[in-house]
């Protein structure tokens, strides 16, 4: 009787121990998340426990938790549930791999190559962007206006896995978690937790309405709401997104907007302004545009939100240096979810800036020499082109490496021309062209001819165009220092009283109907002979000298 009672007590005690261990395992399973390990060739439960667990003796708890019959024979690929609290862990860091603008951590500005520790708080400010690489190789890009806390940066020793948890207090984070990460990767907002594995996804938290948005590009995200209105865990597949409100309620996932289309985007711009027109996208309330200096689109230098209610939505970019850029545009739906992106590479070649054209004026005229004046916007030489057509297909004059701000051409055939200028780069290529201007090169006015000498008058005429007025001058020298006559005329002819015997010079200046005053013509020389009786008197006066 006593023997049976002892056996009964022993069996009850054994059951109590087993039950207690099961309860312990269940409590561990409930109170701490599990890490799923996929067994490999040669794995045993005991070997795994020695390698990965804080207490290797808990291999038996693992056996019961996973219902493993033979701890020495584990088929390859068997999923092994391990409470995270049982695993050996090492605190690791995250590396800053890209940064634009000023991003602060603990009151100091971050630099590329800095290492960040568990518990660090980052603030990107209004214009900063920063990219981090965590231990498992995930890349987290924090957008402008973001504040985050690196809550957990751990590595599970012996299990080839990591445990990363980032709290997004405000702003936007875009993460690319490599496939094959066996650990955990979580982005936490005040209203929801997003857990992923091998996923590219985006998370945003809006401080104003206390809502979070998850957008999945690749893989799948499990979103669990936080708060009194939290719904059951929501699985969001690739190409879908969901909004979690301030109570923790996650709305059913919706399909993300398709990629917007650019209307005939240019690949290169030679002006400081780059403009891209957007084709209207159904369902878009706005468009989010970003410009980056790298193909991975992590180093963002421009960010814009364009309202979709504009009749012709467009992205207009100014203030960038010459170089290669990548434009990314996403449609934004009414709930704030950003859709699939379109990416376009383009190049800016806007420097050095062209000079300001001064002379000839627009639609101006020149005669004789052709003089060009400009005001330089950049140091260094300049380039000039003069053409017969607005497309510069018929360039008649090209001058390069021009120094200073003025050039005079001694001869240019009469006609209508177009001119433009550009600044030259050190490699002898040219920057963007200035505006083009039209001017008219007029022929020099023909000198007055013929000269008609009459008894008491002199008659002069010259060629002219309709509507012109004239100024004519008479002098004894070709320099016209002392004027005998200076007349304003409306007809291309002049008749005046003979000034007396001697040599004279006459010249004319034309004024067009539009007010343009041309240069003086070349002077015409003429001789007014003495009267015949004066000539005979002169001859007679010399006769005594000849006798």
Coordinates of C-alpha atoms in Angstrom, one line a residue:
X1 CA 0.0 0.0 0.0
X2 CA 2.8 2.3 1.0
X3 CA 4.6 1.4 -2.3
X4 CA 1.6 2.3 -4.4
X5 CA 1.2 5.6 -2.6
X6 CA 4.9 6.4 -3.2
X7 CA 4.6 5.6 -6.8
X8 CA 1.5 7.8 -7.1
X9 CA 3.3 10.7 -5.3
X10 CA 6.3 10.3 -7.6
X11 CA 4.1 10.3 -10.7
X12 CA 2.3 13.4 -9.5
X13 CA 5.5 15.2 -8.8
X14 CA 6.9 14.3 -12.2
X15 CA 3.8 15.6 -13.9
X16 CA 4.0 18.8 -11.9
X17 CA 7.6 19.3 -13.0
X18 CA 6.7 18.6 -16.6
X19 CA 3.6 20.9 -16.4
X20 CA 5.7 23.6 -14.7
X21 CA 8.3 23.4 -17.5
X22 CA 5.5 23.6 -20.1
X23 CA 4.0 26.6 -18.3
X24 CA 7.5 28.2 -18.2
X25 CA 7.9 27.6 -21.9
X26 CA 4.4 28.9 -22.6
X27 CA 5.0 32.0 -20.5
X28 CA 8.3 32.6 -22.3
X29 CA 6.5 32.1 -25.5
X30 CA 3.8 34.6 -24.5
X31 CA 5.8 37.2 -22.8
X32 CA 8.7 37.4 -25.2
X33 CA 8.6 37.1 -29.0
X34 CA 10.0 34.1 -30.7
X35 CA 12.9 33.8 -33.0
X36 CA 12.4 31.2 -35.8
X37 CA 15.6 29.3 -36.6
X38 CA 15.8 27.1 -39.7
X39 CA 17.9 24.1 -39.0
X40 CA 21.0 23.3 -41.1
X41 CA 22.9 20.2 -42.0
X42 CA 24.5 18.7 -38.9
X43 CA 22.4 20.6 -36.4
X44 CA 21.3 18.9 -33.2
X45 CA 19.1 20.5 -30.5
X46 CA 21.9 20.1 -28.0
X47 CA 24.5 21.6 -30.3
X48 CA 22.2 24.6 -31.1
X49 CA 21.5 25.2 -27.4
X50 CA 25.3 25.2 -26.6
X51 CA 25.9 27.6 -29.5
X52 CA 23.0 30.0 -29.2
X53 CA 21.3 29.9 -25.7
X54 CA 22.3 31.7 -22.6
X55 CA 21.6 28.5 -20.7
X56 CA 22.5 25.5 -22.9
X57 CA 20.7 23.2 -20.5
X58 CA 17.4 24.5 -21.8
X59 CA 17.6 22.3 -24.9
X60 CA 14.9 20.2 -23.2
X61 CA 12.6 23.2 -23.0
X62 CA 13.2 23.8 -26.7
X63 CA 12.4 20.1 -27.4
X64 CA 9.1 20.4 -25.5
X65 CA 8.2 23.8 -27.0
X66 CA 8.8 22.5 -30.5
X67 CA 7.5 19.0 -30.1
X68 CA 10.7 17.4 -31.3
X69 CA 10.9 13.6 -30.9
X70 CA 14.6 13.1 -31.4
X71 CA 16.9 16.0 -30.3
X72 CA 19.9 14.4 -32.2
X73 CA 18.2 14.3 -35.6
X74 CA 16.8 17.5 -37.0
X75 CA 15.7 17.5 -40.6
X76 CA 17.3 20.4 -42.6
X77 CA 15.0 23.4 -42.7
X78 CA 13.0 22.5 -39.6
X79 CA 11.6 25.8 -38.1
X80 CA 12.7 25.9 -34.5
X81 CA 10.9 28.4 -32.3
X82 CA 13.2 30.0 -29.7
X83 CA 12.0 32.7 -27.2
X84 CA 14.2 35.7 -27.7
X85 CA 15.0 36.0 -24.0
X86 CA 16.8 32.6 -24.1
X87 CA 19.2 33.7 -26.8
X88 CA 22.7 35.0 -26.4
X89 CA 22.7 38.6 -27.5
X90 CA 25.4 41.2 -28.3
X91 CA 24.6 44.9 -28.6
X92 CA 25.8 46.1 -32.0
X93 CA 25.7 49.5 -33.7
X94 CA 24.4 51.1 -36.9
X95 CA 26.6 53.0 -39.4
X96 CA 25.8 56.3 -41.1
X97 CA 26.4 55.7 -44.8
X98 CA 24.8 58.8 -46.4
X99 CA 23.9 62.2 -45.2
X100 CA 22.5 65.4 -46.7
X101 CA 22.1 68.6 -44.7
X102 CA 22.4 68.6 -40.9
X103 CA 21.2 65.6 -38.9
X104 CA 21.7 65.7 -35.1
X105 CA 22.2 63.0 -32.5
X106 CA 22.6 64.0 -28.9
X107 CA 23.1 67.6 -29.9
X108 CA 26.0 66.9 -32.3
X109 CA 25.9 66.8 -36.1
X110 CA 26.3 63.4 -37.7
X111 CA 28.9 62.6 -40.4
X112 CA 29.3 59.8 -42.8
X113 CA 31.0 56.9 -41.1
X114 CA 29.7 57.7 -37.6
X115 CA 28.6 54.7 -35.5
X116 CA 25.3 54.9 -33.7
X117 CA 24.4 53.0 -30.5
X118 CA 21.3 51.5 -29.1
X119 CA 19.3 54.3 -27.5
X120 CA 20.6 57.1 -29.8
X121 CA 18.0 59.7 -30.8
X122 CA 18.2 61.3 -34.3
X123 CA 16.6 64.4 -35.6
X124 CA 16.9 65.2 -39.3
X125 CA 15.5 68.7 -39.0
X126 CA 13.6 70.5 -41.8
X127 CA 16.0 69.7 -44.6
X128 CA 18.2 66.8 -43.5
X129 CA 18.3 63.2 -44.8
X130 CA 20.3 60.4 -43.4
X131 CA 20.8 56.7 -44.4
X132 CA 21.8 54.1 -41.8
X133 CA 23.0 50.5 -42.3
X134 CA 22.2 48.1 -39.4
X135 CA 23.9 44.9 -38.5
X136 CA 21.8 42.6 -40.7
X137 CA 22.5 44.8 -43.7
X138 CA 19.2 46.7 -43.7
X139 CA 19.3 50.2 -45.0
X140 CA 17.0 52.8 -43.3
X141 CA 16.6 56.2 -45.0
X142 CA 15.2 58.9 -42.7
X143 CA 13.5 61.7 -44.6
X144 CA 13.5 65.4 -43.6
X145 CA 11.4 66.3 -40.6
X146 CA 12.0 62.9 -38.9
X147 CA 12.8 62.0 -35.3
X148 CA 13.7 58.4 -34.4
X149 CA 15.1 56.4 -31.5
X150 CA 17.2 53.4 -32.1
X151 CA 15.5 51.3 -29.5
X152 CA 17.2 47.9 -30.1
X153 CA 20.3 46.9 -32.0
X154 CA 21.1 43.3 -31.2
X155 CA 22.8 40.3 -32.7
X156 CA 21.8 36.8 -31.7
X157 CA 25.2 35.0 -31.2
X158 CA 25.3 31.6 -32.7
X159 CA 22.0 32.0 -34.5
X160 CA 23.1 34.2 -37.4
X161 CA 20.3 36.7 -36.8
X162 CA 19.7 40.3 -35.7
X163 CA 17.0 42.1 -33.7
X164 CA 16.5 45.7 -34.8
X165 CA 13.8 48.0 -33.5
X166 CA 13.5 51.6 -34.5
X167 CA 10.9 54.0 -33.0
X168 CA 9.7 56.6 -35.5
X169 CA 8.3 59.5 -33.4
X170 CA 7.6 61.7 -36.4
X171 CA 8.4 61.9 -40.1
X172 CA 9.1 59.2 -42.6
X173 CA 11.5 56.2 -42.8
X174 CA 12.1 54.0 -45.8
X175 CA 13.7 50.6 -45.1
X176 CA 15.1 47.9 -47.3
X177 CA 15.6 44.7 -45.3
X178 CA 17.6 42.0 -47.1
X179 CA 16.0 38.7 -47.8
X180 CA 17.3 35.9 -45.6
X181 CA 17.4 38.0 -42.4
X182 CA 16.3 35.4 -39.8
X183 CA 15.8 37.8 -37.0
X184 CA 13.4 40.6 -36.4
X185 CA 13.2 44.1 -37.9
X186 CA 10.5 46.5 -36.6
X187 CA 9.6 50.1 -37.2
X188 CA 7.5 51.3 -34.3
X189 CA 5.3 54.4 -34.3
X190 CA 3.2 55.6 -31.4
X191 CA 0.1 53.9 -32.8
X192 CA 1.4 50.7 -34.5
X193 CA 4.3 48.3 -34.9
X194 CA 5.4 47.1 -38.3
X195 CA 7.4 43.8 -38.3
X196 CA 9.1 42.6 -41.5
X197 CA 11.6 40.1 -42.9
X198 CA 13.2 40.5 -46.3
X199 CA 11.1 43.5 -47.2
X200 CA 11.3 47.0 -48.7
X201 CA 8.7 49.2 -47.1
X202 CA 8.0 52.8 -46.0
X203 CA 6.6 54.1 -42.7
X204 CA 5.4 57.5 -41.9
X205 CA 4.0 59.1 -38.7
X206 CA 2.0 62.3 -38.8
X207 CA 2.2 64.2 -35.5
X208 CA -0.8 66.4 -36.4
X209 CA -3.4 63.6 -36.6
X210 CA -1.4 61.0 -34.8
X211 CA -1.7 58.5 -37.6
X212 CA 0.8 56.1 -39.2
X213 CA 1.1 54.8 -42.8
X214 CA 2.8 51.7 -44.0
X215 CA 3.5 51.2 -47.7
X216 CA 5.0 47.9 -48.9
X217 CA 7.2 47.8 -52.0
X218 CA 8.5 44.3 -51.7
X219 CA 7.7 41.4 -49.3
X220 CA 5.2 41.7 -46.6
X221 CA 4.7 43.7 -43.4
X222 CA 2.7 42.7 -40.4
X223 CA 1.2 45.7 -38.7
X224 CA -0.1 45.5 -35.1
X225 CA -2.0 48.5 -33.7
X226 CA -1.3 50.0 -30.3
X227 CA -3.9 51.6 -28.2
X228 CA -7.5 51.1 -27.2
X229 CA -8.9 50.8 -30.7
X230 CA -6.2 48.4 -31.9
X231 CA -7.3 45.8 -34.4
X232 CA -5.9 42.4 -35.0
X233 CA -2.5 42.1 -36.7
X234 CA -2.9 43.2 -40.4
X235 CA -0.8 41.7 -43.1
X236 CA 0.1 44.1 -45.9
X237 CA 1.4 42.6 -49.1
X238 CA 3.7 44.1 -51.7
X239 CA 2.0 46.9 -53.7
X240 CA -0.4 47.7 -50.9
X241 CA -0.6 50.2 -48.0
X242 CA -2.6 50.9 -44.9
X243 CA -3.3 53.7 -42.5
X244 CA -3.4 53.3 -38.7
X245 CA -5.4 56.0 -36.9
X246 CA -4.6 57.5 -33.5
X247 CA -6.6 54.8 -31.7
X248 CA -4.4 52.1 -33.1
X249 CA -7.0 50.9 -35.6
X250 CA -5.5 49.8 -38.9
X251 CA -7.7 50.2 -42.0
X252 CA -7.9 47.4 -44.5
X253 CA -4.9 47.6 -46.9
X254 CA -5.5 49.3 -50.3
X255 CA -3.6 49.1 -53.5
X256 CA -1.0 51.7 -53.9
X257 CA -1.3 54.2 -56.7
X258 CA 0.6 53.3 -59.9
X259 CA 3.7 55.2 -60.9
X260 CA 2.9 58.6 -62.3
X261 CA 4.1 59.4 -65.9
X262 CA 6.3 62.3 -66.9
X263 CA 5.3 64.0 -70.1
X264 CA 8.3 63.9 -72.5
X265 CA 11.0 64.4 -69.8
X266 CA 14.2 65.9 -71.0
X267 CA 17.5 64.1 -70.3
X268 CA 19.6 67.3 -70.0
X269 CA 19.0 71.0 -69.2
X270 CA 21.3 73.9 -70.1
X271 CA 19.5 76.4 -67.9
X272 CA 19.4 76.6 -64.1
X273 CA 15.8 75.6 -64.1
X274 CA 14.7 72.0 -64.8
X275 CA 10.9 71.5 -65.3
X276 CA 9.1 68.2 -65.6
X277 CA 5.4 68.0 -66.6
X278 CA 3.3 65.3 -65.1
X279 CA 0.4 63.5 -66.7
X280 CA -2.6 63.6 -64.3
X281 CA -2.9 60.4 -62.3
X282 CA -6.3 59.1 -61.3
X283 CA -6.8 58.9 -57.6
X284 CA -3.8 61.2 -56.8
X285 CA -4.5 64.1 -54.3
X286 CA -0.9 65.2 -54.6
X287 CA 2.5 64.2 -55.9
X288 CA 5.7 63.7 -53.8
X289 CA 8.8 64.6 -55.8
X290 CA 12.4 64.1 -54.7
X291 CA 15.7 64.8 -56.4
X292 CA 18.8 62.9 -55.4
X293 CA 22.5 63.0 -56.4
X294 CA 22.9 59.2 -56.3
X295 CA 21.1 56.4 -58.2
X296 CA 20.1 54.7 -55.0
X297 CA 18.1 57.9 -54.2
X298 CA 19.3 58.1 -50.7
X299 CA 21.1 61.4 -50.9
X300 CA 18.1 63.7 -51.5
X301 CA 18.7 67.4 -52.2
X302 CA 15.3 68.5 -53.2
X303 CA 11.8 67.6 -52.0
X304 CA 8.5 68.9 -53.1
X305 CA 4.8 68.3 -52.6
X306 CA 2.7 69.2 -55.7
X307 CA -1.0 69.6 -55.4
X308 CA -2.9 67.5 -57.9
X309 CA -5.7 70.0 -58.5
X310 CA -3.4 72.1 -60.7
X311 CA -4.5 71.9 -64.3
X312 CA -0.9 71.1 -65.4
X313 CA 1.0 69.6 -62.5
X314 CA 4.8 69.9 -62.9
X315 CA 8.0 69.6 -60.9
X316 CA 10.1 72.7 -61.2
X317 CA 13.7 72.5 -59.8
X318 CA 16.0 75.4 -59.3
X319 CA 19.2 76.2 -57.4
X320 CA 21.2 73.0 -58.2
X321 CA 24.8 72.9 -59.3
X322 CA 25.7 71.2 -62.6
X323 CA 25.8 67.5 -62.4
X324 CA 23.9 64.2 -62.6
X325 CA 20.6 63.8 -60.8
X326 CA 17.8 61.4 -60.3
X327 CA 14.1 62.5 -60.0
X328 CA 11.7 60.3 -58.1
X329 CA 7.9 61.0 -58.2
X330 CA 5.1 59.2 -56.4
X331 CA 1.4 59.8 -56.4
X332 CA -0.2 60.5 -53.0
X333 CA -3.8 59.3 -52.4
X334 CA -6.4 60.9 -50.2
X335 CA -5.3 59.0 -47.1
X336 CA -1.7 60.1 -47.5
X337 CA -0.3 56.8 -48.8
X338 CA 2.4 57.2 -51.4
X339 CA 2.3 55.0 -54.4
X340 CA 4.7 53.3 -56.8
X341 CA 7.5 55.6 -57.9
X342 CA 8.8 56.7 -61.3
X343 CA 12.5 57.5 -61.5
X344 CA 14.1 59.6 -64.2
X345 CA 17.8 60.4 -64.6
X346 CA 18.7 63.9 -65.9
X347 CA 21.7 66.2 -66.1
X348 CA 22.2 69.9 -65.5
X349 CA 24.7 71.8 -67.6
X350 CA 23.7 75.3 -66.6
X351 CA 27.1 76.7 -65.5
X352 CA 28.8 78.9 -66.2
X353 CA 26.0 81.4 -66.6
X354 CA 25.8 83.3 -69.9
X355 CA 26.6 87.0 -70.0
X356 CA 23.9 89.7 -70.3
X357 CA 23.7 91.1 -73.8
X358 CA 24.0 94.9 -73.9
X359 CA 24.7 96.1 -77.5
X360 CA 23.3 95.9 -80.2
X361 CA 20.0 96.5 -78.5
X362 CA 17.1 94.2 -79.4
X363 CA 16.1 95.0 -83.0
X364 CA 18.9 97.6 -83.0
X365 CA 20.9 98.8 -86.0
X366 CA 24.6 99.4 -86.6
X367 CA 26.5 100.8 -89.5
X368 CA 30.2 100.8 -90.4
X369 CA 31.8 98.6 -87.7
X370 CA 29.7 96.1 -85.7
X371 CA 30.2 96.5 -82.0
X372 CA 29.1 93.9 -79.4
X373 CA 29.0 94.6 -75.7
X374 CA 28.0 92.4 -72.8
X375 CA 28.1 92.1 -69.0
X376 CA 29.8 88.9 -67.8
X377 CA 28.0 86.8 -65.2
X378 CA 31.0 84.5 -64.7
X379 CA 34.8 85.0 -64.9
X380 CA 36.7 83.6 -67.8
X381 CA 36.5 83.7 -71.6
X382 CA 33.3 84.0 -73.7
X383 CA 32.0 82.8 -77.0
X384 CA 30.1 84.8 -79.6
X385 CA 28.0 83.6 -82.5
X386 CA 26.4 85.7 -85.2
X387 CA 24.0 84.0 -87.6
X388 CA 21.6 84.8 -90.5
X389 CA 18.8 82.8 -88.9
X390 CA 17.2 82.3 -85.4
X391 CA 18.1 78.6 -85.3
X392 CA 21.8 79.5 -85.9
X393 CA 22.0 77.1 -88.8
X394 CA 23.8 79.8 -90.8
X395 CA 26.5 81.0 -88.5
X396 CA 28.6 83.7 -90.3
X397 CA 30.8 84.8 -87.4
X398 CA 32.1 82.8 -84.5
X399 CA 34.6 84.1 -81.9
X400 CA 35.9 82.1 -79.0
X401 CA 38.1 82.8 -75.9
X402 CA 36.9 86.4 -75.9
X403 CA 38.4 88.4 -73.0
X404 CA 36.8 91.6 -71.6
X405 CA 33.2 92.7 -72.4
X406 CA 33.4 94.2 -75.9
X407 CA 34.2 93.2 -79.4
X408 CA 34.3 95.4 -82.6
X409 CA 34.2 93.8 -86.0
X410 CA 35.6 96.1 -88.7
X411 CA 33.5 94.7 -91.5
X412 CA 30.1 93.0 -91.6
X413 CA 27.9 92.9 -94.7
X414 CA 24.6 94.8 -94.5
X415 CA 21.7 92.7 -93.5
X416 CA 19.6 91.3 -90.6
X417 CA 21.4 89.1 -88.1
X418 CA 20.9 87.2 -84.8
X419 CA 23.6 87.1 -82.1
X420 CA 24.1 85.2 -78.8
X421 CA 26.9 84.5 -76.3
X422 CA 28.0 81.9 -73.8
X423 CA 30.7 81.6 -71.2
X424 CA 33.4 79.0 -71.8
X425 CA 34.4 76.3 -69.3
X426 CA 38.0 75.4 -68.5
X427 CA 37.7 72.4 -70.8
X428 CA 36.8 74.7 -73.7
X429 CA 33.2 73.6 -73.8
X430 CA 30.5 76.2 -73.5
X431 CA 27.9 76.9 -70.9
X432 CA 24.3 77.6 -71.9
X433 CA 23.6 80.2 -74.5
X434 CA 22.2 83.6 -73.6
X435 CA 19.0 84.8 -75.2
X436 CA 19.4 85.6 -78.8
X437 CA 18.9 89.1 -80.2
X438 CA 18.2 90.4 -83.7
X439 CA 20.0 93.4 -85.1
X440 CA 20.3 95.1 -88.5
X441 CA 23.7 95.9 -89.9
X442 CA 23.2 98.8 -92.3
X443 CA 25.5 99.8 -95.1
X444 CA 27.5 102.9 -94.8
X445 CA 25.7 105.8 -96.5
X446 CA 27.0 106.6 -99.9
X447 CA 28.9 109.9 -100.1
X448 CA 27.0 112.8 -101.7
X449 CA 27.2 112.9 -105.5
X450 CA 27.3 114.3 -108.0
X451 CA 28.3 117.8 -107.2
X452 CA 26.7 120.3 -109.6
X453 CA 28.4 123.7 -109.9
X454 CA 26.4 126.5 -111.3
X455 CA 27.2 130.2 -111.6
X456 CA 26.2 131.1 -108.1
X457 CA 25.1 127.8 -106.5
X458 CA 26.2 124.3 -105.6
X459 CA 23.8 121.3 -105.8
X460 CA 24.4 118.1 -103.9
X461 CA 22.3 114.8 -103.9
X462 CA 22.6 111.4 -102.4
X463 CA 20.9 108.0 -102.2
X464 CA 18.3 107.5 -99.5
X465 CA 15.5 105.3 -98.2
X466 CA 11.9 106.3 -97.8
X467 CA 11.1 108.2 -94.6
X468 CA 14.6 109.2 -93.8
X469 CA 15.7 112.7 -92.7
X470 CA 19.2 114.1 -93.2
X471 CA 21.9 116.3 -91.7
X472 CA 24.5 117.7 -94.1
X473 CA 27.7 119.6 -93.3
X474 CA 30.1 121.7 -95.4
X475 CA 33.7 122.4 -94.4
X476 CA 37.1 123.4 -95.9
X477 CA 38.8 120.4 -94.4
X478 CA 38.1 116.6 -94.3
X479 CA 38.2 116.7 -90.5
X480 CA 35.2 119.1 -90.4
X481 CA 36.7 121.1 -87.6
X482 CA 35.3 124.4 -88.8
X483 CA 31.9 124.1 -90.4
X484 CA 30.6 126.5 -93.1
X485 CA 27.2 124.9 -93.1
X486 CA 25.3 122.5 -90.8
X487 CA 21.8 121.8 -92.2
X488 CA 18.8 119.6 -91.3
X489 CA 16.9 118.4 -94.4
X490 CA 13.9 116.2 -95.3
X491 CA 14.9 115.6 -98.9
X492 CA 18.0 113.8 -100.2
X493 CA 19.3 116.9 -101.9
X494 CA 20.8 120.2 -101.0
X495 CA 21.4 123.4 -102.9
X496 CA 23.3 126.3 -101.4
X497 CA 25.0 129.5 -102.5
X498 CA 28.5 129.1 -103.8
X499 CA 30.9 129.7 -100.9
X500 CA 33.5 131.2 -103.2
X501 CA 36.6 129.7 -105.0
X502 CA 38.4 127.0 -103.2
X503 CA 38.5 123.4 -102.0
X504 CA 35.5 122.0 -100.0
X505 CA 34.2 118.9 -98.3
X506 CA 30.6 117.8 -97.8
X507 CA 29.2 114.9 -95.9
X508 CA 25.7 113.6 -94.9
X509 CA 24.1 111.7 -92.0
X510 CA 20.8 109.7 -92.3
X511 CA 18.1 109.4 -89.6
X512 CA 15.7 106.5 -90.1
X513 CA 12.0 106.8 -89.5
X514 CA 12.4 104.8 -86.3
X515 CA 14.8 107.4 -84.9
X516 CA 18.0 105.5 -85.7
X517 CA 20.8 108.0 -86.4
X518 CA 23.4 106.5 -88.7
X519 CA 27.1 107.4 -89.1
X520 CA 28.4 110.1 -91.3
X521 CA 29.1 109.3 -94.9
X522 CA 32.6 109.5 -96.3
X523 CA 33.3 113.1 -97.3
X524 CA 33.0 114.2 -100.9
X525 CA 35.6 116.7 -102.0
X526 CA 34.9 119.3 -104.7
X527 CA 36.5 122.4 -106.1
X528 CA 34.8 125.7 -106.8
X529 CA 36.8 127.4 -109.5
X530 CA 37.4 131.1 -109.6
X531 CA 35.4 133.2 -112.2
X532 CA 37.0 133.5 -115.6
X533 CA 37.9 137.2 -115.4
X534 CA 39.8 136.4 -112.1
X535 CA 41.7 133.7 -113.9
X536 CA 42.6 136.1 -116.8
X537 CA 43.6 138.8 -114.3
X538 CA 45.9 136.4 -112.6
X539 CA 47.6 135.4 -115.9
X540 CA 48.1 139.1 -116.9
X541 CA 49.6 139.9 -113.5
X542 CA 52.3 137.3 -114.1
X543 CA 53.2 138.6 -117.6
X544 CA 55.8 141.2 -116.5
X545 CA 57.7 138.5 -114.7
X546 CA 57.9 136.4 -117.8
X547 CA 59.3 139.3 -120.0

